[in-house]
XYZ file of C-alpha atoms in Angstrom:
734
model
C 37.878 2.596 -68.421
C 36.490 2.982 -64.908
C 38.229 5.480 -62.698
C 40.813 4.396 -60.274
C 39.251 4.152 -56.674
C 40.449 6.837 -54.423
C 39.233 6.563 -50.677
C 39.717 9.651 -48.464
C 42.534 8.936 -45.899
C 43.417 5.853 -47.865
C 46.708 3.982 -46.741
C 49.649 4.959 -48.784
C 53.046 3.668 -49.305
C 54.604 6.367 -47.209
C 52.470 4.947 -44.279
C 53.738 1.481 -44.702
C 57.407 3.048 -44.900
C 56.797 4.650 -41.579
C 55.741 1.363 -40.160
C 58.812 -0.427 -41.587
C 61.025 2.395 -40.074
C 59.584 1.807 -36.823
C 60.189 -1.954 -37.016
C 63.668 -1.396 -38.133
C 64.426 0.662 -35.215
C 63.051 -1.931 -32.792
C 64.362 -5.084 -34.424
C 67.634 -3.966 -36.197
C 68.998 -0.954 -34.566
C 68.148 -1.511 -31.028
C 69.937 -4.952 -30.773
C 72.969 -3.353 -32.635
C 73.190 -0.413 -30.195
C 73.308 -2.902 -27.375
C 76.529 -4.466 -28.753
C 78.259 -1.183 -29.557
C 76.967 1.108 -26.972
C 80.576 1.392 -25.216
C 82.331 1.973 -28.466
C 83.834 5.454 -29.213
C 82.029 5.464 -32.553
C 78.593 4.393 -31.123
C 76.829 7.886 -31.398
C 78.313 8.238 -35.004
C 76.859 4.849 -35.842
C 73.428 5.397 -34.462
C 73.099 8.697 -36.074
C 74.068 7.195 -39.516
C 71.856 4.244 -39.144
C 69.078 6.498 -38.254
C 69.763 8.727 -41.270
C 69.602 5.605 -43.453
C 66.347 4.557 -41.940
C 64.938 8.003 -42.633
C 66.289 8.002 -46.125
C 64.439 4.648 -46.901
C 61.311 5.953 -45.420
C 61.137 9.549 -46.640
C 63.036 9.610 -50.031
C 62.187 6.222 -51.641
C 62.834 7.131 -55.220
C 64.496 3.759 -56.279
C 66.738 1.172 -54.706
C 69.688 3.694 -54.622
C 68.361 5.857 -51.807
C 71.405 5.591 -49.657
C 73.818 7.045 -52.190
C 74.055 10.484 -50.392
C 75.234 8.718 -47.411
C 78.105 6.754 -49.007
C 80.971 9.173 -47.851
C 79.808 8.906 -44.280
C 79.594 5.281 -44.391
C 82.972 4.888 -45.930
C 84.555 7.014 -43.157
C 82.642 5.114 -40.290
C 83.615 1.797 -41.822
C 87.380 2.784 -41.416
C 86.724 2.828 -37.542
C 84.677 -0.479 -37.372
C 83.924 -3.115 -39.917
C 82.526 -6.012 -37.646
C 78.799 -5.113 -37.097
C 76.424 -6.701 -39.756
C 74.072 -4.010 -39.891
C 76.634 -1.392 -40.540
C 78.272 -3.653 -43.150
C 75.022 -4.087 -44.819
C 73.822 -0.299 -44.752
C 77.397 0.737 -45.767
C 77.517 -1.841 -48.698
C 74.162 -0.555 -49.941
C 75.252 3.117 -49.853
C 78.635 2.374 -51.601
C 76.996 0.275 -54.259
C 74.246 2.762 -54.906
C 76.918 5.649 -55.384
C 78.434 4.222 -58.625
C 76.407 0.912 -59.198
C 79.956 -0.776 -58.573
C 79.643 -4.198 -56.900
C 83.296 -4.263 -56.044
C 83.207 -2.142 -53.033
C 80.064 -3.543 -51.428
C 80.407 -7.259 -52.059
C 83.291 -7.909 -49.608
C 81.326 -6.051 -46.751
C 78.176 -8.063 -47.358
C 80.221 -11.404 -47.583
C 81.818 -10.594 -44.185
C 78.279 -9.811 -42.663
C 77.090 -13.165 -43.907
C 80.025 -15.058 -42.681
C 79.095 -13.972 -39.125
C 77.115 -16.528 -37.075
C 74.145 -15.588 -34.651
C 72.105 -13.381 -37.247
C 68.593 -13.438 -36.553
C 66.359 -14.092 -39.535
C 65.421 -10.491 -40.150
C 68.873 -9.222 -40.284
C 70.053 -12.185 -42.325
C 67.158 -11.390 -44.655
C 67.977 -7.940 -45.191
C 71.842 -8.652 -45.748
C 71.065 -11.219 -48.350
C 68.697 -8.895 -50.098
C 71.628 -6.353 -50.490
C 73.934 -9.237 -51.412
C 71.371 -10.197 -54.003
C 71.159 -6.813 -55.620
C 75.047 -6.492 -55.798
C 75.128 -10.214 -57.145
C 72.724 -9.310 -59.958
C 75.024 -6.444 -61.134
C 77.922 -8.734 -60.936
C 76.134 -11.253 -63.027
C 76.857 -14.214 -60.883
C 74.485 -17.279 -60.315
C 72.190 -16.567 -57.276
C 70.509 -19.892 -56.563
C 72.440 -20.706 -53.483
C 71.889 -17.152 -52.294
C 68.167 -17.371 -52.989
C 67.752 -20.685 -51.132
C 69.541 -18.981 -48.047
C 67.116 -16.059 -48.478
C 63.990 -18.362 -48.259
C 65.653 -20.104 -45.195
C 66.110 -16.880 -43.506
C 62.435 -15.583 -43.896
C 61.175 -18.929 -42.662
C 63.219 -18.345 -39.468
C 61.625 -15.005 -39.112
C 58.196 -16.660 -38.602
C 59.349 -17.869 -35.067
C 62.461 -16.131 -33.892
C 61.100 -12.875 -32.864
C 62.242 -10.942 -35.723
C 58.607 -9.517 -35.990
C 56.164 -8.703 -33.011
C 52.476 -8.564 -33.216
C 52.423 -4.810 -34.163
C 54.528 -5.560 -37.360
C 52.767 -8.378 -38.980
C 51.951 -6.234 -41.927
C 55.696 -5.612 -42.261
C 56.263 -9.422 -42.243
C 53.743 -9.938 -44.890
C 55.243 -7.250 -47.205
C 58.881 -8.610 -46.870
C 57.967 -12.387 -47.341
C 55.958 -11.493 -50.370
C 58.757 -9.423 -51.769
C 61.090 -12.294 -51.422
C 58.619 -14.976 -52.754
C 58.001 -12.709 -55.843
C 61.786 -12.074 -56.304
C 63.099 -15.586 -56.122
C 63.205 -17.622 -59.358
C 61.759 -20.826 -58.316
C 62.404 -23.939 -60.408
C 61.650 -26.784 -57.910
C 58.492 -27.278 -55.887
C 60.355 -28.613 -52.679
C 61.421 -25.099 -51.413
C 57.954 -23.706 -51.760
C 56.212 -26.701 -50.134
C 58.540 -26.562 -47.185
C 57.907 -22.833 -46.798
C 54.139 -23.217 -46.903
C 54.410 -26.051 -44.273
C 56.639 -23.742 -42.047
C 54.043 -20.850 -42.328
C 51.127 -23.299 -41.675
C 52.727 -24.419 -38.485
C 53.406 -20.916 -37.082
C 51.245 -19.067 -34.619
C 50.829 -16.322 -36.966
C 47.220 -14.871 -37.464
C 45.203 -16.588 -40.154
C 45.235 -13.684 -42.527
C 48.935 -13.714 -42.607
C 49.146 -17.542 -43.012
C 46.592 -17.470 -45.890
C 48.512 -14.415 -47.648
C 51.780 -16.169 -47.497
C 50.528 -19.699 -48.292
C 48.459 -18.399 -51.302
C 51.432 -16.565 -52.724
C 53.588 -19.603 -52.372
C 50.832 -21.794 -54.061
C 50.536 -19.210 -57.009
C 54.347 -19.820 -57.580
C 53.994 -23.536 -57.184
C 51.348 -23.515 -59.881
C 53.882 -22.029 -62.326
C 56.708 -24.455 -61.207
C 54.291 -27.383 -61.955
C 53.428 -25.874 -65.360
C 56.909 -25.024 -66.285
C 57.966 -21.951 -68.418
C 57.514 -23.954 -71.600
C 55.250 -22.797 -74.543
C 51.502 -23.744 -73.826
C 51.876 -26.031 -76.895
C 54.711 -27.956 -75.114
C 53.158 -28.315 -71.746
C 52.024 -31.762 -70.784
C 48.453 -32.802 -69.345
C 50.076 -33.650 -66.106
C 51.736 -30.290 -65.817
C 48.450 -28.610 -66.706
C 46.758 -30.639 -63.913
C 49.264 -29.410 -61.513
C 49.183 -25.886 -62.515
C 45.272 -25.997 -62.174
C 45.356 -27.698 -58.637
C 47.875 -25.125 -57.240
C 45.818 -22.156 -58.746
C 42.735 -23.257 -57.128
C 44.524 -23.625 -53.714
C 45.975 -20.017 -54.209
C 42.464 -18.774 -54.990
C 41.100 -20.292 -51.821
C 43.691 -19.020 -49.660
C 44.050 -15.662 -51.028
C 40.313 -15.330 -51.035
C 40.124 -16.079 -47.389
C 42.971 -13.571 -46.550
C 41.232 -10.721 -48.486
C 38.129 -11.386 -46.528
C 39.661 -11.377 -43.191
C 41.820 -8.332 -43.977
C 40.058 -6.203 -46.627
C 42.443 -3.285 -45.581
C 45.506 -5.097 -46.698
C 46.494 -4.953 -50.431
C 48.676 -8.085 -50.720
C 46.305 -10.874 -51.263
C 44.105 -9.138 -53.552
C 47.064 -8.006 -55.821
C 48.383 -11.396 -55.891
C 45.056 -12.669 -57.027
C 45.477 -10.582 -60.371
C 48.037 -13.253 -61.304
C 46.011 -16.125 -60.257
C 43.069 -14.876 -62.164
C 45.318 -14.448 -65.126
C 46.536 -18.079 -64.891
C 42.779 -19.515 -64.770
C 41.920 -17.506 -67.759
C 41.232 -13.963 -68.963
C 38.333 -12.472 -67.156
C 38.608 -8.722 -67.378
C 35.789 -8.014 -64.707
C 37.346 -10.075 -62.180
C 40.897 -8.910 -62.742
C 39.602 -5.257 -62.271
C 37.564 -6.425 -59.243
C 40.865 -7.662 -57.585
C 42.789 -4.588 -58.434
C 40.188 -2.415 -57.044
C 40.230 -4.390 -53.778
C 44.036 -4.018 -53.597
C 44.278 -0.308 -54.313
C 41.360 0.304 -52.061
C 43.313 -1.120 -49.255
C 46.538 0.850 -50.418
C 45.991 3.474 -53.129
C 49.559 3.360 -54.429
C 50.388 -0.383 -54.008
C 52.813 -0.741 -56.913
C 52.541 -4.535 -57.496
C 48.565 -4.135 -58.047
C 49.455 -1.637 -60.871
C 52.175 -3.814 -62.362
C 49.982 -6.946 -62.316
C 46.971 -5.346 -64.052
C 48.993 -3.549 -66.593
C 50.640 -6.867 -67.510
C 47.340 -8.555 -67.677
C 46.166 -5.889 -70.142
C 48.784 -6.897 -72.608
C 47.802 -8.529 -75.956
C 49.434 -11.695 -75.224
C 47.005 -12.065 -72.319
C 44.042 -11.238 -74.661
C 44.185 -7.604 -73.783
C 45.272 -4.773 -76.106
C 47.489 -1.867 -76.452
C 44.405 0.301 -76.387
C 43.400 -1.108 -72.873
C 46.948 -0.604 -71.540
C 46.868 2.924 -72.420
C 43.369 3.566 -71.134
C 44.406 2.245 -67.853
C 47.392 4.520 -67.802
C 45.028 7.476 -68.608
C 42.869 6.406 -65.731
C 45.833 6.470 -63.358
C 46.967 9.969 -64.678
C 43.321 11.177 -64.191
C 43.852 10.656 -60.302
C 46.195 13.618 -60.302
C 47.709 12.284 -57.084
C 51.297 13.631 -57.728
C 52.289 12.795 -54.375
C 52.275 9.174 -55.244
C 53.385 7.048 -58.190
C 49.928 6.373 -59.616
C 49.877 9.159 -62.240
C 53.186 8.018 -63.636
C 51.554 4.603 -64.633
C 50.551 6.280 -67.804
C 54.334 6.650 -68.588
C 54.849 3.003 -67.621
C 52.027 1.844 -69.910
C 53.117 3.984 -72.759
C 56.702 2.407 -72.297
C 55.123 -1.131 -72.056
C 53.465 -0.564 -75.414
C 56.616 0.882 -77.010
C 58.403 -2.387 -75.784
C 56.157 -4.260 -78.372
C 56.062 -1.801 -81.273
C 59.398 0.155 -81.023
C 58.131 3.452 -81.759
C 58.059 5.646 -78.503
C 56.916 8.879 -80.404
C 53.990 7.237 -82.041
C 52.807 5.918 -78.580
C 53.480 8.992 -76.399
C 52.065 11.376 -79.211
C 48.960 9.205 -79.941
C 45.962 11.436 -79.974
C 44.357 9.246 -77.271
C 47.123 9.954 -74.674
C 49.157 12.909 -75.816
C 47.464 15.601 -73.803
C 47.271 13.272 -70.775
C 50.973 12.727 -70.969
C 51.645 16.441 -71.056
C 49.259 17.093 -68.067
C 50.988 14.414 -66.241
C 54.408 15.906 -66.910
C 53.368 19.104 -65.744
C 51.651 17.853 -62.702
C 54.754 16.124 -61.478
C 56.921 19.126 -62.345
C 54.713 21.615 -60.349
C 53.377 19.267 -57.864
C 56.692 17.860 -56.301
C 58.440 21.058 -55.471
C 58.422 20.156 -51.873
C 59.034 16.401 -52.358
C 62.311 15.048 -50.840
C 65.333 15.719 -53.237
C 65.655 12.172 -54.712
C 62.140 11.826 -55.305
C 61.819 15.346 -56.687
C 64.761 14.351 -59.047
C 63.079 11.214 -60.336
C 59.752 12.940 -60.968
C 61.111 15.997 -62.904
C 63.500 13.832 -64.734
C 60.607 11.480 -65.896
C 58.558 14.721 -66.606
C 61.315 15.957 -69.047
C 61.328 12.615 -70.903
C 57.520 12.270 -71.198
C 57.097 15.872 -72.181
C 59.633 15.473 -74.911
C 58.178 12.446 -76.258
C 54.760 13.987 -76.134
C 56.080 16.741 -78.111
C 55.794 19.520 -75.667
C 59.549 20.872 -75.774
C 58.926 23.890 -73.755
C 57.560 21.799 -70.866
C 60.323 19.300 -71.347
C 63.063 22.221 -71.048
C 61.389 23.521 -67.876
C 61.650 20.032 -66.535
C 65.210 19.595 -67.739
C 66.215 22.868 -65.881
C 64.662 21.591 -62.716
C 66.489 18.160 -63.056
C 69.769 19.829 -63.272
C 72.932 18.780 -65.296
C 72.063 14.901 -65.060
C 68.783 13.089 -65.269
C 67.858 10.503 -62.630
C 69.484 7.211 -63.237
C 66.196 5.580 -63.373
C 65.130 7.990 -66.237
C 68.264 7.272 -68.066
C 67.539 3.676 -67.838
C 64.009 4.330 -69.210
C 65.401 6.215 -71.998
C 67.762 3.207 -72.987
C 64.860 0.888 -72.796
C 63.407 2.803 -75.725
C 66.822 3.170 -77.383
C 67.252 6.627 -76.593
C 69.859 8.407 -74.244
C 69.976 11.661 -72.234
C 72.290 13.817 -74.688
C 69.830 13.067 -77.713
C 67.094 14.193 -75.631
C 68.548 17.416 -74.588
C 69.942 18.135 -77.889
C 66.596 17.606 -79.635
C 64.763 19.789 -77.038
C 67.349 22.554 -77.543
C 66.815 22.387 -81.279
C 63.121 22.376 -81.000
C 62.909 25.335 -78.618
C 65.200 27.462 -80.986
C 68.358 27.332 -78.692
C 70.361 26.594 -81.652
C 68.918 29.198 -83.853
C 65.782 29.559 -85.980
C 67.556 27.979 -89.127
C 68.186 24.743 -87.204
C 64.751 24.612 -85.704
C 63.213 25.058 -89.224
C 65.382 22.259 -90.665
C 64.745 19.944 -87.815
C 61.096 20.211 -88.218
C 60.308 19.639 -91.920
C 56.908 19.037 -93.285
C 55.522 15.416 -93.230
C 56.884 13.181 -96.006
C 59.662 15.700 -96.888
C 62.242 13.715 -98.865
C 65.503 12.997 -97.032
C 67.454 14.755 -99.675
C 65.435 17.893 -99.317
C 66.129 17.774 -95.506
C 69.789 17.259 -96.144
C 69.839 20.179 -98.611
C 68.244 22.344 -95.975
C 70.778 21.628 -93.367
C 73.772 22.068 -95.852
C 72.701 25.432 -96.469
C 73.186 26.467 -92.763
C 76.309 28.037 -92.061
C 78.021 27.195 -88.773
C 79.406 30.759 -88.349
C 78.037 32.389 -85.153
C 76.605 29.177 -83.748
C 77.407 27.975 -80.230
C 79.583 24.928 -80.009
C 76.547 22.729 -79.071
C 74.539 24.084 -82.095
C 77.467 23.572 -84.380
C 77.942 19.990 -83.041
C 74.250 19.375 -83.710
C 74.564 20.767 -87.240
C 77.396 18.740 -88.391
C 75.928 15.522 -87.104
C 72.636 16.460 -88.877
C 74.318 17.263 -92.219
C 76.335 13.879 -91.884
C 73.428 11.628 -91.099
C 71.081 13.025 -93.558
C 73.692 12.768 -96.257
C 75.046 9.289 -95.412
C 72.623 7.295 -97.733
C 73.779 9.034 -100.763
C 77.575 8.840 -99.732
C 77.372 5.156 -99.143
C 75.530 4.264 -102.344
C 78.048 6.329 -104.256
C 80.699 3.495 -103.364
C 83.847 3.728 -101.519
C 84.592 4.199 -97.827
C 82.237 6.626 -95.795
C 83.715 7.950 -92.372
C 81.343 7.836 -89.603
C 82.147 10.662 -86.964
C 81.095 10.883 -83.499
C 79.664 14.366 -82.571
C 78.975 15.569 -79.055
C 75.097 14.823 -78.707
C 75.351 11.537 -80.525
C 71.841 11.955 -81.921
C 72.665 9.624 -84.889
C 72.922 6.738 -82.620
C 70.724 4.599 -80.494
C 71.760 3.405 -77.049
C 70.430 0.577 -75.016
C 70.896 -1.479 -71.890
C 72.251 1.092 -69.475
C 75.207 2.110 -71.686
C 77.172 5.115 -71.072
C 78.793 6.529 -74.259
C 80.270 9.898 -74.695
C 82.791 11.737 -77.123
C 86.284 12.814 -76.470
C 87.378 16.328 -77.663
C 89.583 14.496 -80.234
C 86.574 13.036 -81.721
C 86.897 9.582 -80.514
C 84.115 7.466 -79.023
C 84.184 6.384 -75.402
C 82.233 3.583 -73.884
C 82.363 3.977 -70.001
C 82.100 0.805 -67.999
C 78.804 0.003 -66.488
C 79.306 -3.842 -65.855
C 76.203 -4.398 -68.008
C 76.404 -7.559 -70.221
C 74.895 -5.898 -73.289
C 75.537 -2.193 -73.658
C 74.880 -1.411 -77.264
C 75.524 1.555 -79.357
C 73.968 1.571 -82.932
C 74.042 3.667 -85.976
C 70.617 4.653 -86.781
C 71.160 3.684 -90.537
C 69.764 0.333 -91.348
C 72.052 -1.808 -93.697
C 71.345 -4.313 -96.167
C 73.336 -7.745 -96.013
C 76.493 -6.863 -97.795
C 78.507 -4.319 -95.507
C 81.874 -3.825 -94.003
C 82.946 -1.772 -91.078
C 86.426 -0.911 -89.951
C 88.013 1.089 -87.246
C 90.373 1.108 -84.280
C 89.723 0.111 -80.599
C 91.693 0.983 -77.393
C 91.209 -0.692 -74.021
C 91.719 1.453 -70.857
C 91.426 -1.307 -68.297
C 93.935 -1.572 -65.660
C 95.051 -5.045 -64.864
C 94.230 -4.210 -61.071
C 90.590 -3.862 -61.776
C 88.493 -6.779 -60.835
C 86.619 -8.013 -63.817
C 83.582 -10.194 -63.859
C 84.002 -14.013 -63.582
C 82.500 -14.154 -67.111
C 84.995 -11.826 -68.477
C 84.853 -8.412 -70.129
C 84.915 -7.507 -73.715
C 84.074 -5.020 -76.518
C 82.791 -5.821 -80.085
C 82.012 -4.270 -83.440
C 78.534 -5.395 -84.306
C 76.682 -5.726 -87.608
C 73.046 -6.856 -88.458
C 71.382 -5.812 -85.211
C 67.567 -5.338 -84.789
C 65.673 -5.133 -81.456
C 63.014 -7.458 -82.806
C 64.698 -10.763 -83.081
C 68.094 -12.820 -82.624
C 70.385 -10.483 -84.211
C 73.779 -8.631 -83.896
C 76.689 -10.521 -84.914
C 79.540 -9.369 -82.580
C 83.118 -9.695 -83.276
C 83.989 -9.819 -79.603
C 87.463 -9.000 -78.256
C 87.676 -10.396 -74.705
C 90.257 -8.505 -72.600
C 92.410 -10.917 -70.555
C 94.807 -8.596 -69.006
C 98.626 -8.319 -69.260
C 98.366 -7.271 -72.913
C 96.549 -10.359 -73.939
C 93.037 -11.027 -75.431
C 91.024 -13.532 -77.359
C 88.266 -13.064 -79.788
C 85.332 -14.874 -81.299
C 82.112 -13.990 -83.298
C 78.673 -14.941 -81.932
C 75.054 -13.659 -81.962
C 72.641 -13.994 -79.059
C 72.674 -17.937 -78.824
C 75.425 -20.269 -77.660
C 77.099 -20.891 -81.026
C 80.234 -19.089 -81.855
C 83.201 -19.078 -84.157
C 86.435 -20.553 -82.421
C 88.162 -18.628 -79.882
C 91.468 -17.243 -81.044
C 94.154 -15.535 -78.779
C 96.121 -12.592 -79.745
C 98.200 -9.869 -78.266
C 96.757 -6.345 -77.718
C 98.153 -3.152 -78.975
C 97.602 0.362 -77.852
C 95.099 0.759 -80.684
C 93.809 -2.372 -82.286
C 92.514 -2.354 -86.008
C 89.378 -4.294 -86.772
C 87.426 -5.266 -89.987
C 84.184 -6.908 -89.869
C 82.558 -7.872 -93.122
C 79.228 -9.718 -94.120
C 78.107 -10.702 -97.639
C 75.694 -13.411 -98.833
C 75.208 -14.789 -95.312
C 78.790 -15.232 -94.705
C 81.062 -13.497 -92.112
C 84.736 -12.436 -92.046
C 86.667 -10.274 -89.652
C 90.172 -9.259 -88.947
C 91.995 -7.899 -85.863
C 95.297 -6.139 -86.126
C 95.609 -7.367 -89.625
C 95.116 -11.028 -88.770
C 91.950 -12.831 -90.300
C 90.123 -14.434 -87.152
C 87.418 -16.019 -89.204
C 86.676 -16.236 -92.954
C 83.444 -16.946 -94.921
C 81.736 -18.267 -91.734
C 78.001 -19.183 -92.255
C 76.088 -16.766 -90.013
C 73.063 -18.879 -89.839
C 75.028 -21.211 -87.634
C 75.329 -18.488 -85.156
C 71.553 -18.305 -84.877
C 71.243 -14.972 -86.771
C 67.596 -14.457 -87.938
C 68.031 -11.630 -90.424
C 70.863 -10.491 -92.628
C 69.589 -6.912 -92.494
C 70.093 -4.341 -89.566
C 72.227 -1.877 -88.026
C 75.921 -1.788 -87.139
C 77.653 -0.363 -84.022
C 79.245 -1.702 -80.973
C 78.496 -3.851 -77.944
C 80.252 -3.766 -74.562
C 80.201 -6.824 -72.512
C 80.563 -6.310 -68.583
C 83.012 -3.480 -69.084
C 83.958 -2.630 -65.397
C 82.810 0.516 -63.721
C 85.755 3.036 -63.814
C 87.168 1.703 -67.118
C 86.508 2.541 -70.688
C 87.176 1.553 -74.294
C 87.764 4.166 -77.017
C 86.810 3.850 -80.642
C 88.188 5.906 -83.558
C 88.587 6.065 -87.379
C 85.344 3.967 -88.155
C 84.316 3.792 -91.807
C 81.752 1.879 -93.510
C 81.146 0.733 -97.243
C 79.079 -1.556 -99.315
C 80.821 -4.773 -100.501
C 80.285 -8.071 -102.483
C 81.045 -11.675 -101.323
C 84.435 -11.327 -103.125
C 85.564 -8.996 -100.434
C 85.111 -11.545 -97.622
C 88.505 -13.150 -97.990
C 91.569 -12.213 -95.790
C 92.601 -8.618 -96.837
C 94.000 -5.393 -95.534
C 93.072 -3.258 -98.473
C 90.952 -0.278 -97.940
C 90.216 0.293 -101.719
C 86.749 0.656 -102.554
C 84.730 -2.196 -104.256
C 81.716 -2.137 -106.304
C 78.481 -4.061 -105.399
C 74.849 -3.785 -104.799
C 73.293 -0.892 -103.081
C 73.834 -0.979 -99.217
C 70.765 1.341 -98.572
C 67.636 1.229 -100.466
C 66.956 4.902 -101.558
C 63.305 4.161 -102.878
C 61.649 3.179 -99.726
C 61.978 1.171 -96.364
C 59.435 -1.293 -96.602
C 61.623 -3.985 -95.460
C 62.204 -2.228 -92.163
C 58.456 -2.299 -91.397
C 58.377 -5.924 -92.286
C 61.244 -6.735 -89.802
C 59.285 -4.929 -87.068
C 61.332 -1.820 -86.942
C 58.299 0.573 -86.832
C 59.795 2.591 -84.096
C 63.293 2.817 -85.351
C 62.235 4.798 -88.414
C 65.227 4.256 -90.405
C 67.551 6.789 -91.830
C 65.628 9.836 -90.595
C 64.913 8.573 -87.081
C 66.269 11.768 -85.494
C 63.696 13.857 -87.644
C 60.671 11.662 -88.354
C 59.341 12.239 -84.630
C 59.178 15.905 -85.721
C 56.691 15.385 -88.715
C 55.212 12.000 -88.114
C 51.355 12.328 -87.651
C 49.583 10.793 -84.799
C 47.945 7.518 -85.980
C 46.286 4.415 -84.671
C 48.518 1.333 -83.889
């Protein structure tokens, strides 16, 4: 892999952000100051807006930069809540604080209801409304249409001056790349408007070329290639050619700008995989701006196997990025991004991050960010050291991971926590495993948690069982109890009868995904904290064969006063879940308020069992059973469905894992779970019943081997010993 080009004095993202900050002062703050200059709160408002602009420019870790200013905006908005700029920035800050759309949405709606907004201010407000709407889960088509109209107005209403055409291009490209276009007309109108403007040619060519690229995909449709018609292919090719011509002109006119060359990577992908051309456009883009993130994202995507690339090529590109050692930028972190992208396809983060071709580079990158960002702004520093902790752990340098955890403080950056969930991990798991490996829980636990390769699970369990809890810290004791339980679960279940599933402090026996937030009460009950996410999953790391039953109790702590998503909110016990296919049958309980609920079972498709209303109790019992492809489940002793054919739900596999799934549980609310037990069953157990007696049946977990897991694509889930295999699994090729 060729080195990433580094030009002395190259333009960086921080330089663009300085340009954007100057534009915001002139085009957003100054007009607002003229309106509020005689108000008693004018100086306070000016200082707060300037602080917000400074935060955007200097500490751009992610989209939540304004969270530190939330309290100040909350106080200011008590004095005035009419100015659209203050409403927009205040909403961004309040939303970023807890990722709760409820406080920010009315502020943004009020700002958008006001007339007389120039295109730039309306564009900014709509962007914030779009962020909030996506968390809320509502349809954004109308909002995106208004967004496109707003940026069209900025072409002629003075929103940008000659000194800020670079800012205009960046803003327009962002909007074009964010909107999900399904019809050609909006893009065609936008392109005509750009062409009729008085902007410089390089700006016109860049924007029209970007629009043509999106038009090409609208013409093609997002169908599988085999389903695309000849006429669609023709339109696709025509618009890609137009995009190539326009973007090529833009790049030749302004080789110091990264946008056109970066967009050309996507055009070249659509026309056919030519690695040399792809890399040439990438080099042009990053030669103009070394850390232009869209260029790195586009090339890494082009290197995926589905585009005739390979995992080896993706990781080689990541290594080249890390080799720049430019820890003042995001470039070295592209090794982490590349490794995560590969993990997304093979479901084994440890195998990727510890692969002999990248392991040392991953450790060096982690150390570089830990040591090289000491003087960075606080949010950026927090992000970098949090990512360093995750990467060092996955690359098997636990000492370095602990140093990074210490630097990160008691809570990892939100973006790092999200990255962990994308790889089915969570922060408590990471911290506990690092502590165990570093000997913080004692030498006996460290030795037991690091068995030799291919050690039988029964031997691992026996080693843990010999360790006495006496003298251990509370954290070490919790870790030990969970290790004893999870390593002995196979034998216990196969012996027949009910097996209790306990929730221990670190939850190392469970996968978490999709921005979930799960903790354990002192009384041992599981708590699912609301995040508003539609698919927050919590899954036991033990794969189950088809015939299984899970029972327990669920309590909803959701005040009726809390605003719920328009799509509802619910919580479900779940069986037969795999990350590789349509899976996870959920017996969803939808909370309706006032003690009412309804329930239905579904998978990932549109088919479901019938809705059945019922009354909630403080604690609601459940039993979900599957055998021979049929599903039955009860809530509060009442059978909600019996012997339902799960194939009708779209389920692609009858093997998988069991756990729980939260659906749009509001921020600030929670669901509790207790008294969970599992057992193996037969088809005879599917009928309505309340008995808790053990039944016979075939083995729930295969003791001999786990070949079926590998066939199902669960190479990264590592079955029963998932919390231990990463410690003794050798590096290997994909």
